[in-house]
Coordinates of C-alpha atoms in Angstrom, one line a residue:
Chain A
X1 CA -28.3 18.1 35.1
X2 CA -30.1 14.8 34.5
X3 CA -28.4 13.5 31.3
X4 CA -29.5 10.4 29.3
X5 CA -27.4 8.9 26.6
X6 CA -28.9 6.3 24.2
X7 CA -26.4 3.8 22.8
X8 CA -26.6 0.9 20.5
X9 CA -24.5 -2.3 19.8
X10 CA -23.3 -2.7 16.3
X11 CA -20.7 -4.8 14.4
X12 CA -17.3 -3.2 14.2
X13 CA -17.2 -1.0 11.1
X14 CA -14.4 -3.1 9.6
X15 CA -16.7 -6.2 9.6
X16 CA -17.4 -8.0 6.3
X17 CA -21.2 -8.4 6.2
X18 CA -22.7 -11.7 5.1
X19 CA -26.4 -12.6 5.1
X20 CA -27.4 -15.0 7.8
X21 CA -29.3 -18.3 7.5
X22 CA -32.7 -16.6 7.9
X23 CA -32.0 -14.5 4.8
X24 CA -33.2 -11.4 6.6
X25 CA -30.5 -10.5 9.0
X26 CA -26.7 -10.7 9.0
X27 CA -24.6 -13.8 9.8
X28 CA -23.4 -13.0 13.3
X29 CA -20.7 -15.6 13.5
X30 CA -17.3 -14.2 14.5
X31 CA -18.5 -10.6 14.6
X32 CA -16.9 -8.2 17.0
X33 CA -19.5 -5.8 18.5
X34 CA -18.8 -2.3 19.6
X35 CA -20.7 0.8 20.7
X36 CA -22.0 2.5 17.5
X37 CA -19.1 5.0 16.8
X38 CA -21.4 8.1 16.8
X39 CA -22.8 7.1 20.2
X40 CA -19.4 7.6 21.7
X41 CA -19.7 11.3 20.9
X42 CA -23.0 11.3 22.8
X43 CA -21.4 9.7 25.9
X44 CA -18.5 12.1 25.8
X45 CA -20.8 15.1 25.4
X46 CA -22.9 13.9 28.3
X47 CA -19.9 13.5 30.5
X48 CA -18.5 16.9 29.6
X49 CA -21.8 18.5 30.4
X50 CA -21.9 16.8 33.8
X51 CA -18.3 17.8 34.5
X52 CA -19.3 21.4 33.9
X53 CA -22.7 21.6 35.5
X54 CA -22.9 18.6 37.8
X55 CA -25.6 15.9 37.7
X56 CA -25.7 12.3 36.5
X57 CA -25.2 10.6 33.2
X58 CA -27.3 7.5 32.4
X59 CA -26.5 5.2 29.5
X60 CA -29.5 3.3 28.1
X61 CA -29.7 0.6 25.4
X62 CA -32.4 -1.6 24.1
X63 CA -31.2 -5.1 23.3
X64 CA -30.4 -8.7 24.2
X65 CA -28.4 -9.6 27.4
X66 CA -25.2 -9.5 25.3
X67 CA -25.6 -5.7 25.1
X68 CA -24.4 -5.4 28.7
X69 CA -20.9 -5.3 27.1
X70 CA -21.4 -1.9 25.6
X71 CA -23.0 -0.7 28.8
X72 CA -19.8 -1.8 30.6
X73 CA -17.8 0.2 28.2
X74 CA -20.0 3.2 28.9
X75 CA -19.5 2.6 32.7
X76 CA -15.7 2.4 32.1
X77 CA -16.0 5.9 30.4
X78 CA -17.5 6.9 33.8
X79 CA -21.2 7.2 33.1
X80 CA -23.0 7.0 36.5
X81 CA -25.7 4.5 35.7
X82 CA -26.4 1.9 33.0
X83 CA -29.8 0.5 32.0
X84 CA -30.6 -2.4 29.7
X85 CA -34.2 -2.6 28.3
X86 CA -34.4 -6.2 27.3
X87 CA -35.4 -7.2 23.8
X88 CA -34.4 -10.7 22.8
X89 CA -35.5 -10.7 19.2
X90 CA -34.7 -8.0 16.8
X91 CA -37.3 -5.3 16.9
X92 CA -38.1 -2.4 14.7
X93 CA -37.1 1.2 15.5
X94 CA -40.6 2.1 16.6
X95 CA -40.3 -0.5 19.4
X96 CA -36.9 0.9 20.4
X97 CA -38.1 4.5 20.4
X98 CA -41.3 3.7 22.4
X99 CA -39.2 1.9 25.0
X100 CA -36.6 4.6 25.3
X101 CA -39.6 7.0 25.7
X102 CA -41.1 5.0 28.5
X103 CA -37.9 5.1 30.4
X104 CA -37.3 8.8 29.7
X105 CA -40.8 9.6 31.0
X106 CA -39.8 8.0 34.3
X107 CA -36.5 9.8 34.8
X108 CA -37.3 13.1 33.1
X109 CA -33.9 13.9 31.6
X110 CA -32.9 17.6 30.9
X111 CA -31.2 16.5 27.8
X112 CA -30.8 13.2 25.8
X113 CA -27.8 12.5 23.6
X114 CA -27.3 9.8 21.0
X115 CA -25.2 9.2 17.9
X116 CA -26.4 10.6 14.6
X117 CA -27.2 7.1 13.5
X118 CA -26.7 3.6 14.6
X119 CA -24.3 2.2 12.0
X120 CA -26.3 -1.0 11.4
X121 CA -29.6 0.1 9.9
X122 CA -28.4 3.7 9.3
X123 CA -31.8 5.1 9.6
X124 CA -31.2 8.4 11.5
X125 CA -34.7 8.2 12.9
X126 CA -34.3 7.7 16.6
X127 CA -33.7 11.3 17.7
X128 CA -36.8 12.7 16.0
X129 CA -39.0 9.8 16.7
X130 CA -38.1 9.7 20.4
X131 CA -38.3 13.5 20.7
X132 CA -41.8 13.4 19.2
X133 CA -42.9 10.7 21.7
X134 CA -41.6 12.9 24.5
X135 CA -43.0 16.2 23.1
X136 CA -39.4 17.5 22.9
X137 CA -37.5 19.3 20.2
X138 CA -34.5 17.6 18.7
X139 CA -31.6 18.6 16.5
X140 CA -29.9 16.0 14.3
X141 CA -26.3 15.6 13.2
X142 CA -24.9 18.2 15.5
X143 CA -21.1 19.0 15.3
X144 CA -21.0 21.9 17.8
X145 CA -23.1 22.5 20.9
X146 CA -23.6 25.1 23.6
X147 CA -26.0 24.7 26.5
X148 CA -26.9 27.8 28.4
X149 CA -30.0 29.7 29.7
X150 CA -32.3 26.7 29.4
X151 CA -31.6 26.3 25.7
X152 CA -29.4 24.4 23.3
X153 CA -27.6 26.1 20.4
X154 CA -26.5 23.5 18.0
X155 CA -24.6 23.7 14.7
X156 CA -25.5 21.0 12.2
X157 CA -24.4 19.9 8.8
X158 CA -26.8 20.5 5.9
X159 CA -26.2 20.3 2.2
X160 CA -23.8 23.0 1.1
X161 CA -23.2 24.4 4.6
X162 CA -24.2 24.5 8.2
X163 CA -27.2 25.8 10.1
X164 CA -27.6 26.9 13.7
X165 CA -30.6 25.6 15.5
X166 CA -31.9 26.8 18.8
X167 CA -33.9 24.4 20.9
X168 CA -35.5 24.7 24.3
X169 CA -34.6 22.2 27.0
X170 CA -35.4 19.4 27.5
X171 CA -34.2 18.3 24.1
X172 CA -32.5 15.6 22.1
X173 CA -29.2 16.1 20.4
X174 CA -27.9 13.5 17.9
X175 CA -24.1 13.7 17.6
X176 CA -21.9 14.0 14.6
X177 CA -18.1 13.5 14.3
X178 CA -16.3 16.7 15.2
X179 CA -18.5 17.5 18.3
X180 CA -15.8 16.3 20.6
X181 CA -13.0 13.7 21.0
X182 CA -14.3 10.7 23.0
X183 CA -12.1 9.7 25.9
X184 CA -10.5 6.2 26.1
X185 CA -11.5 4.3 29.3
X186 CA -8.7 4.1 31.8
X187 CA -7.6 0.7 33.0
X188 CA -8.8 1.2 36.7
X189 CA -12.2 2.4 35.4
X190 CA -12.5 -0.7 33.1
X191 CA -11.8 -2.9 36.2
X192 CA -14.3 -1.0 38.3
X193 CA -16.9 -1.1 35.6
X194 CA -16.9 -4.9 35.6
X195 CA -18.6 -5.0 39.0
X196 CA -21.0 -2.1 38.7
X197 CA -24.7 -2.8 38.6
X198 CA -26.7 -2.7 35.4
X199 CA -30.4 -2.1 35.8
X200 CA -32.5 -4.6 33.8
X201 CA -35.9 -3.6 32.6
X202 CA -38.7 -5.4 30.9
X203 CA -39.8 -3.9 27.6
X204 CA -43.3 -2.7 26.6
X205 CA -44.4 -4.4 23.5
X206 CA -45.5 -2.6 20.3
X207 CA -47.1 -3.7 17.0
X208 CA -44.5 -4.5 14.4
X209 CA -44.5 -1.4 12.1
X210 CA -41.9 -2.6 9.6
X211 CA -41.3 -6.1 8.5
X212 CA -38.0 -7.0 6.9
X213 CA -38.7 -9.4 4.0
X214 CA -35.1 -10.1 2.9
X215 CA -31.5 -9.1 3.0
X216 CA -29.0 -9.3 0.2
X217 CA -25.5 -8.2 -0.6
X218 CA -25.6 -5.6 -3.4
X219 CA -23.3 -6.6 -6.3
X220 CA -23.2 -3.8 -8.9
X221 CA -21.5 -5.1 -12.0
X222 CA -18.5 -2.9 -12.6
X223 CA -16.6 -2.5 -15.9
X224 CA -13.3 -3.2 -14.2
X225 CA -11.0 -1.9 -17.0
X226 CA -7.5 -1.3 -15.7
X227 CA -5.3 1.2 -17.5
X228 CA -1.6 2.2 -17.2
X229 CA -0.3 5.7 -16.5
X230 CA 0.8 6.3 -20.1
X231 CA -0.4 9.3 -22.0
X232 CA -2.3 7.1 -24.4
X233 CA -4.2 5.4 -21.6
X234 CA -5.1 8.6 -19.9
X235 CA -6.5 9.8 -23.2
X236 CA -8.4 6.6 -23.4
X237 CA -9.8 7.2 -19.9
X238 CA -11.1 10.6 -20.9
X239 CA -12.5 9.1 -24.1
X240 CA -14.3 6.4 -22.1
X241 CA -15.8 8.9 -19.7
X242 CA -16.9 11.1 -22.6
X243 CA -18.1 8.6 -25.2
X244 CA -18.9 5.4 -23.3
X245 CA -20.2 6.7 -19.9
X246 CA -21.2 10.0 -21.4
X247 CA -20.4 11.7 -18.1
X248 CA -18.2 14.5 -19.3
Chain B
X1 CA -53.7 2.9 0.0
X2 CA -55.6 6.1 -0.6
X3 CA -53.3 9.0 -1.5
X4 CA -49.6 9.9 -1.7
X5 CA -48.4 13.1 -0.2
X6 CA -44.9 14.5 -1.1
X7 CA -43.0 17.0 1.0
X8 CA -41.6 19.6 -1.3
X9 CA -38.8 22.1 -0.7
X10 CA -38.4 25.2 -2.8
X11 CA -35.1 26.6 -3.9
X12 CA -35.3 30.1 -5.4
X13 CA -38.2 29.9 -7.9
X14 CA -37.8 26.2 -8.5
X15 CA -37.9 23.1 -6.3
X16 CA -34.9 21.3 -5.0
X17 CA -33.8 18.5 -7.3
X18 CA -34.4 16.0 -4.5
X19 CA -38.0 17.1 -4.3
X20 CA -38.4 16.6 -8.1
X21 CA -37.0 13.1 -7.6
X22 CA -39.6 12.4 -4.9
X23 CA -42.4 13.7 -7.2
X24 CA -41.2 11.3 -9.9
X25 CA -41.1 8.4 -7.5
X26 CA -44.6 9.3 -6.3
X27 CA -45.8 9.5 -9.9
X28 CA -44.7 5.9 -10.7
X29 CA -46.1 4.6 -7.4
X30 CA -49.4 6.4 -7.9
X31 CA -49.7 5.0 -11.5
X32 CA -49.0 1.5 -10.3
X33 CA -51.4 1.7 -7.4
X34 CA -54.1 3.7 -9.2
X35 CA -54.2 6.4 -6.5
X36 CA -53.7 10.2 -6.6
X37 CA -50.5 12.0 -5.5
X38 CA -50.3 15.6 -4.1
X39 CA -47.6 17.8 -2.9
X40 CA -47.2 19.9 0.3
X41 CA -44.9 23.0 0.4
X42 CA -44.5 25.3 3.3
X43 CA -44.6 29.1 2.5
X44 CA -44.0 28.3 -1.2
X45 CA -44.4 30.7 -4.1
X46 CA -46.3 30.4 -7.3
X47 CA -43.3 29.5 -9.5
X48 CA -42.3 26.7 -7.2
X49 CA -45.9 25.3 -7.2
X50 CA -45.9 25.6 -11.0
X51 CA -42.6 23.8 -11.3
X52 CA -44.1 20.7 -9.5
X53 CA -46.6 20.6 -12.4
X54 CA -43.7 20.1 -14.9
X55 CA -43.0 16.8 -13.1
X56 CA -46.7 15.8 -13.4
X57 CA -47.9 16.9 -10.0
X58 CA -51.3 18.6 -10.6
X59 CA -52.2 19.2 -6.9
X60 CA -50.1 21.2 -4.5
X61 CA -51.0 22.4 -1.1
X62 CA -49.3 25.6 0.0
X63 CA -49.3 25.8 3.8
X64 CA -48.6 29.3 4.9
X65 CA -47.8 30.6 8.3
X66 CA -45.6 33.4 9.6
X67 CA -44.1 31.3 12.3
X68 CA -42.4 29.3 9.5
X69 CA -40.6 32.4 8.1
X70 CA -37.7 30.8 9.9
X71 CA -37.7 27.0 9.6
X72 CA -38.7 24.9 12.5
X73 CA -38.7 21.1 12.4
X74 CA -41.2 20.8 15.2
X75 CA -43.6 23.3 13.6
X76 CA -43.1 21.7 10.2
X77 CA -44.0 18.3 11.6
X78 CA -47.2 19.8 13.1
X79 CA -48.2 21.4 9.7
X80 CA -47.6 18.1 7.9
X81 CA -49.6 16.2 10.4
X82 CA -52.6 18.5 9.9
X83 CA -52.3 18.4 6.1
X84 CA -52.0 14.6 6.1
X85 CA -55.2 14.3 8.2
X86 CA -57.1 16.8 6.2
X87 CA -56.1 15.2 2.9
X88 CA -56.5 11.7 4.2
X89 CA -53.1 10.8 2.7
X90 CA -51.5 7.6 3.8
X91 CA -48.3 7.3 1.9
X92 CA -45.9 10.1 2.8
X93 CA -42.6 10.7 0.8
X94 CA -39.7 12.8 1.8
X95 CA -36.4 13.5 0.1
X96 CA -33.7 11.9 2.3
X97 CA -31.6 15.1 2.7
X98 CA -30.7 16.8 5.9
X99 CA -34.2 18.3 6.4
X100 CA -36.1 15.3 5.3
X101 CA -34.1 12.9 7.4
X102 CA -34.9 15.0 10.5
X103 CA -38.5 15.7 9.7
X104 CA -39.8 12.3 8.3
X105 CA -39.3 10.3 11.5
X106 CA -41.0 13.0 13.6
X107 CA -44.0 12.9 11.3
X108 CA -44.1 9.1 11.4
X109 CA -44.1 9.2 15.2
X110 CA -47.0 11.7 15.2
X111 CA -48.9 9.3 12.9
X112 CA -47.8 6.2 14.9
X113 CA -46.7 5.0 11.4
X114 CA -43.9 2.8 10.3
X115 CA -41.0 4.5 8.5
X116 CA -38.4 3.4 6.1
X117 CA -35.5 5.8 5.6
X118 CA -33.0 6.3 2.9
X119 CA -34.9 4.1 0.3
X120 CA -33.2 3.3 -3.0
X121 CA -36.2 1.5 -4.4
X122 CA -40.0 1.6 -4.0
X123 CA -42.4 -0.7 -5.8
X124 CA -45.9 -2.0 -5.6
X125 CA -46.3 -5.7 -5.1
X126 CA -49.7 -7.3 -4.3
X127 CA -51.0 -3.9 -3.2
X128 CA -48.1 -3.3 -0.8
X129 CA -45.2 -0.9 -1.1
X130 CA -42.0 -2.9 -1.0
X131 CA -39.0 -0.6 -0.1
X132 CA -35.4 -1.3 -0.6
X133 CA -32.8 0.3 1.7
X134 CA -29.1 0.0 2.1
X135 CA -28.0 -1.1 5.6
X136 CA -24.5 -1.6 7.3
X137 CA -23.3 1.4 5.2
X138 CA -24.3 -0.2 2.0
X139 CA -22.5 -3.4 2.6
X140 CA -26.0 -5.1 2.5
X141 CA -29.5 -4.0 1.6
X142 CA -32.9 -5.0 2.9
X143 CA -36.4 -5.2 1.4
X144 CA -39.1 -4.4 3.8
X145 CA -42.8 -3.5 4.0
X146 CA -44.5 -1.1 6.3
X147 CA -47.5 -2.6 8.2
X148 CA -49.2 0.4 9.5
X149 CA -52.1 2.0 7.5
X150 CA -50.0 5.1 7.2
X151 CA -46.6 4.6 5.7
X152 CA -43.7 7.1 5.6
X153 CA -40.6 6.8 3.4
X154 CA -37.5 9.0 2.7
X155 CA -35.6 8.6 -0.6
X156 CA -31.8 8.6 -1.0
X157 CA -30.8 11.6 -3.1
X158 CA -29.6 11.0 -6.7
X159 CA -31.0 7.5 -6.9
X160 CA -34.6 8.1 -8.2
X161 CA -34.6 9.9 -11.5
X162 CA -36.4 13.2 -11.7
X163 CA -38.3 13.3 -15.1
X164 CA -40.5 16.0 -16.5
X165 CA -43.6 14.8 -18.2
X166 CA -43.3 17.3 -21.1
X167 CA -47.1 17.8 -21.0
X168 CA -49.0 20.8 -20.0
X169 CA -51.4 20.1 -17.0
X170 CA -54.0 22.0 -15.2
X171 CA -52.8 22.8 -11.7
X172 CA -54.9 23.0 -8.6
X173 CA -53.3 24.8 -5.8
X174 CA -54.8 25.0 -2.4
X175 CA -53.6 27.5 0.2
X176 CA -53.8 26.0 3.7
X177 CA -53.7 27.9 6.9
X178 CA -52.2 25.5 9.6
X179 CA -53.0 25.9 13.2
X180 CA -49.7 26.8 14.9
X181 CA -48.6 28.4 18.1
X182 CA -45.3 29.5 19.5
X183 CA -45.3 26.3 21.5
X184 CA -44.9 24.3 18.2
X185 CA -41.7 26.1 17.6
X186 CA -39.5 24.5 20.2
X187 CA -36.6 24.2 17.7
X188 CA -35.9 26.7 15.0
X189 CA -33.1 27.6 12.6
X190 CA -31.5 30.9 13.8
X191 CA -28.6 31.2 11.3
X192 CA -27.4 29.7 8.0
X193 CA -23.8 29.4 6.9
X194 CA -23.2 28.5 3.3
X195 CA -19.9 27.0 2.1
X196 CA -19.4 29.9 -0.3
X197 CA -17.9 28.8 -3.6
X198 CA -17.5 25.2 -2.5
X199 CA -19.8 22.5 -3.9
X200 CA -21.0 20.0 -1.3
X201 CA -20.3 16.3 -2.0
X202 CA -24.0 15.6 -1.2
X203 CA -25.1 17.8 -4.1
X204 CA -22.5 17.1 -6.6
X205 CA -22.8 15.0 -9.8
X206 CA -19.1 14.4 -9.8
X207 CA -16.8 14.0 -6.8
X208 CA -13.0 13.9 -6.8
X209 CA -11.6 12.5 -3.6
X210 CA -8.1 12.2 -2.2
X211 CA -6.7 9.6 0.2
X212 CA -3.6 9.0 2.2
X213 CA -1.7 8.8 -1.1
X214 CA -1.8 12.6 -1.4
X215 CA 0.7 12.7 1.5
X216 CA -0.1 16.1 2.9
X217 CA -2.6 19.0 2.9
X218 CA -0.1 21.0 0.8
X219 CA -0.7 18.6 -2.1
X220 CA -4.5 18.9 -2.1
X221 CA -4.4 21.5 -4.9
X222 CA -3.9 18.6 -7.2
X223 CA -7.2 17.1 -6.2
X224 CA -8.8 20.6 -6.4
X225 CA -7.6 21.3 -9.9
X226 CA -8.9 17.9 -11.1
X227 CA -12.2 18.6 -9.4
X228 CA -12.4 22.0 -11.0
X229 CA -11.7 20.5 -14.5
X230 CA -14.6 18.1 -14.0
X231 CA -16.8 20.8 -12.3
X232 CA -16.8 18.5 -9.3
X233 CA -17.0 18.7 -5.6
X234 CA -13.9 17.8 -3.5
X235 CA -14.1 14.8 -1.2
X236 CA -11.7 13.1 1.2
X237 CA -11.1 9.7 2.8
X238 CA -11.2 9.3 6.6
X239 CA -7.3 9.1 6.8
X240 CA -7.1 12.6 5.2
X241 CA -9.7 14.1 7.5
X242 CA -8.3 12.4 10.6
X243 CA -4.8 13.8 9.7
X244 CA -6.4 17.3 9.7
X245 CA -5.7 17.9 6.0
X246 CA -9.4 18.4 5.1
X247 CA -12.6 19.3 7.0
X248 CA -15.0 16.5 8.1
X249 CA -17.7 18.0 5.8
X250 CA -15.7 16.5 2.9
X251 CA -15.4 13.0 4.3
X252 CA -16.9 10.2 2.3
X253 CA -17.4 6.9 3.9
X254 CA -19.1 5.0 6.8
X255 CA -18.4 7.7 9.4
X256 CA -18.7 10.5 6.8
X257 CA -21.1 11.2 4.0
X258 CA -22.8 8.5 1.8
X259 CA -22.8 9.7 -1.8
X260 CA -24.0 8.4 -5.1
X261 CA -22.7 10.8 -7.8
X262 CA -22.6 10.0 -11.5
X263 CA -18.8 9.9 -11.3
X264 CA -16.6 9.2 -8.3
X265 CA -12.8 9.7 -8.8
X266 CA -10.7 8.1 -6.0
X267 CA -7.1 9.4 -6.0
X268 CA -4.6 7.7 -3.8
X269 CA -7.4 5.9 -1.9
X270 CA -6.7 2.2 -1.2
X271 CA -10.4 1.4 -0.7
X272 CA -11.0 0.4 3.0
X273 CA -14.3 -1.2 3.5
X274 CA -15.5 1.8 5.4
X275 CA -14.7 4.1 2.5
X276 CA -16.3 1.8 -0.1
X277 CA -19.5 1.8 2.0
X278 CA -19.9 5.5 1.4
X279 CA -19.5 5.6 -2.3
X280 CA -20.3 2.2 -3.7
X281 CA -23.6 3.3 -5.2
X282 CA -21.8 5.8 -7.4
X283 CA -22.7 5.3 -11.1
X284 CA -19.1 5.2 -12.4
X285 CA -16.1 4.8 -10.3
X286 CA -12.6 5.8 -11.4
X287 CA -9.6 4.8 -9.2
X288 CA -6.0 6.2 -9.4
X289 CA -3.5 4.3 -7.3
X290 CA 0.1 3.3 -7.6
X291 CA -0.6 -0.1 -5.8
X292 CA -2.0 -2.4 -8.4
X293 CA -3.3 -4.7 -5.6
X294 CA -5.3 -1.9 -3.9
X295 CA -8.9 -3.1 -3.1
X296 CA -10.3 0.0 -4.8
X297 CA -9.4 -1.6 -8.2
X298 CA -11.8 -4.5 -7.5
X299 CA -14.8 -2.1 -7.3
X300 CA -13.9 0.4 -10.0
X301 CA -15.1 0.8 -13.5
X302 CA -11.9 2.4 -14.7
X303 CA -8.6 2.1 -12.9
X304 CA -5.3 3.8 -13.5
X305 CA -2.3 2.1 -12.0
X306 CA 0.2 4.9 -11.5
X307 CA 1.5 7.6 -9.2
X308 CA -1.3 10.2 -8.6
X309 CA 1.3 13.0 -8.6
X310 CA 1.9 12.4 -12.3
X311 CA -1.5 11.0 -13.3
X312 CA -3.8 13.6 -11.7
X313 CA -2.3 16.7 -13.3
X314 CA -2.2 15.0 -16.7
X315 CA -5.8 13.9 -16.4
X316 CA -6.8 17.4 -15.2
X317 CA -5.2 18.9 -18.2
X318 CA -7.0 16.5 -20.6
X319 CA -10.4 16.8 -18.9
X320 CA -10.0 20.6 -18.9
X321 CA -9.3 20.5 -22.6
X322 CA -12.5 18.7 -23.2
X323 CA -14.8 20.5 -20.7
X324 CA -13.3 23.9 -21.1
X325 CA -13.6 24.4 -17.3

């Protein structure tokens, strides 16, 4: 099977976010970057599918040259091939989806995996958008997957339960926690990954569909009233929720 | 801008609350911009259409097709595309629930339109829609505008207020027969499994969550009884889910669900930045923790410093007394 995995480079989830000097993006100083956590499920699922059915796994990212670090991590997890579509300035998702589509049209994957969302802009839009550009079906936020008889049977989380979606191949699957347990790269594979080639591609340009005007750190004013565990204070808490906040 | 189109989802003989929130958001945008707003429902019924009217939506298009007897995201996108073109609508609103978040970007791609997901604010400024959206799991937010002629937005649930107008209006309902073939149905829902008897954190007005402080799965009945006193859904921190004490469907936080209930009660949760990211837009936050220096106390409205094993049962008793649940 020809398996493509789309990954993205994001700040580690423990990062404290500050607004950068341009007032529109984050302050990148001192930030440690990682593969977006959900994308690791995508890589793992791709590798397992290859181990079962044979084929190749290609990891693709759209980003600046610095993004080669996450491709090296993917290579250390033993993907066969890594591709960087170069984009030096921050672009909108439409640009990313179009460029992933351009690449996918050349290599004709049987299935494309990616994380349910990239944990920076948290938009959950890439799977559906890319799928539409490729004329493929997609299933988002998948926590269980079977591939057989030319179709994918995917279980996905919805409000108040789960649904099973059947999709014909080729298709796109966006991965949710629970789908698998991503492997840790082994030391010899990390060493080998350092010297593996990374294919560099020039991007196609698109019109800017979305323009970010500003970024801020939300600061909701909280009441901040601290109580003790005495009976009187717990009565007071119930009173506050009932009479002040009017929630119960 | 010409016309706003809202994607509506039925639930029994009503509409989903998130759809009513989207109608209300459309109504204020339409008033500010001086343009009409209409709804689109797929295989809807009369009662559902009428219900939209209670929120002020006078025009609803009911797209009917037998291929949509089982839901298909690919076919739904095709229907929406046809309706958007025939209505000449250029602002498209979706509820940001599981279905909307999957469907909206597909429709945007069909239209070659810009899309802003998970919006928590929409306003008209100099003839443009300015959207506000949380990023980095809510640690920051951006304001942005969509440049394409057609603009697509999805709205975070429980942020926009659904308000009925209280006025009787004359409804115009149009049945629409979309052009669909089997080829449009490349993905479809083949089965549905409801969490019987358990409320989902994404749909709850009140959530009671437990953290590492609960010490083991066997103690989670404390959290459950407090939740039942409030009539709340049960949530969990990542530590609790990773330990296997609770299912991932209950996880609140950056790698779980992002929630904004009216009340969030955090029991034995220290308040790691990843957890705060998933619940920081809750309207009121209550924290119960024995460590007075726990970061959760910095973001809460009401904090109780004490052992959850004594505080939670006491609180449950008192809340139960009040709510009678």
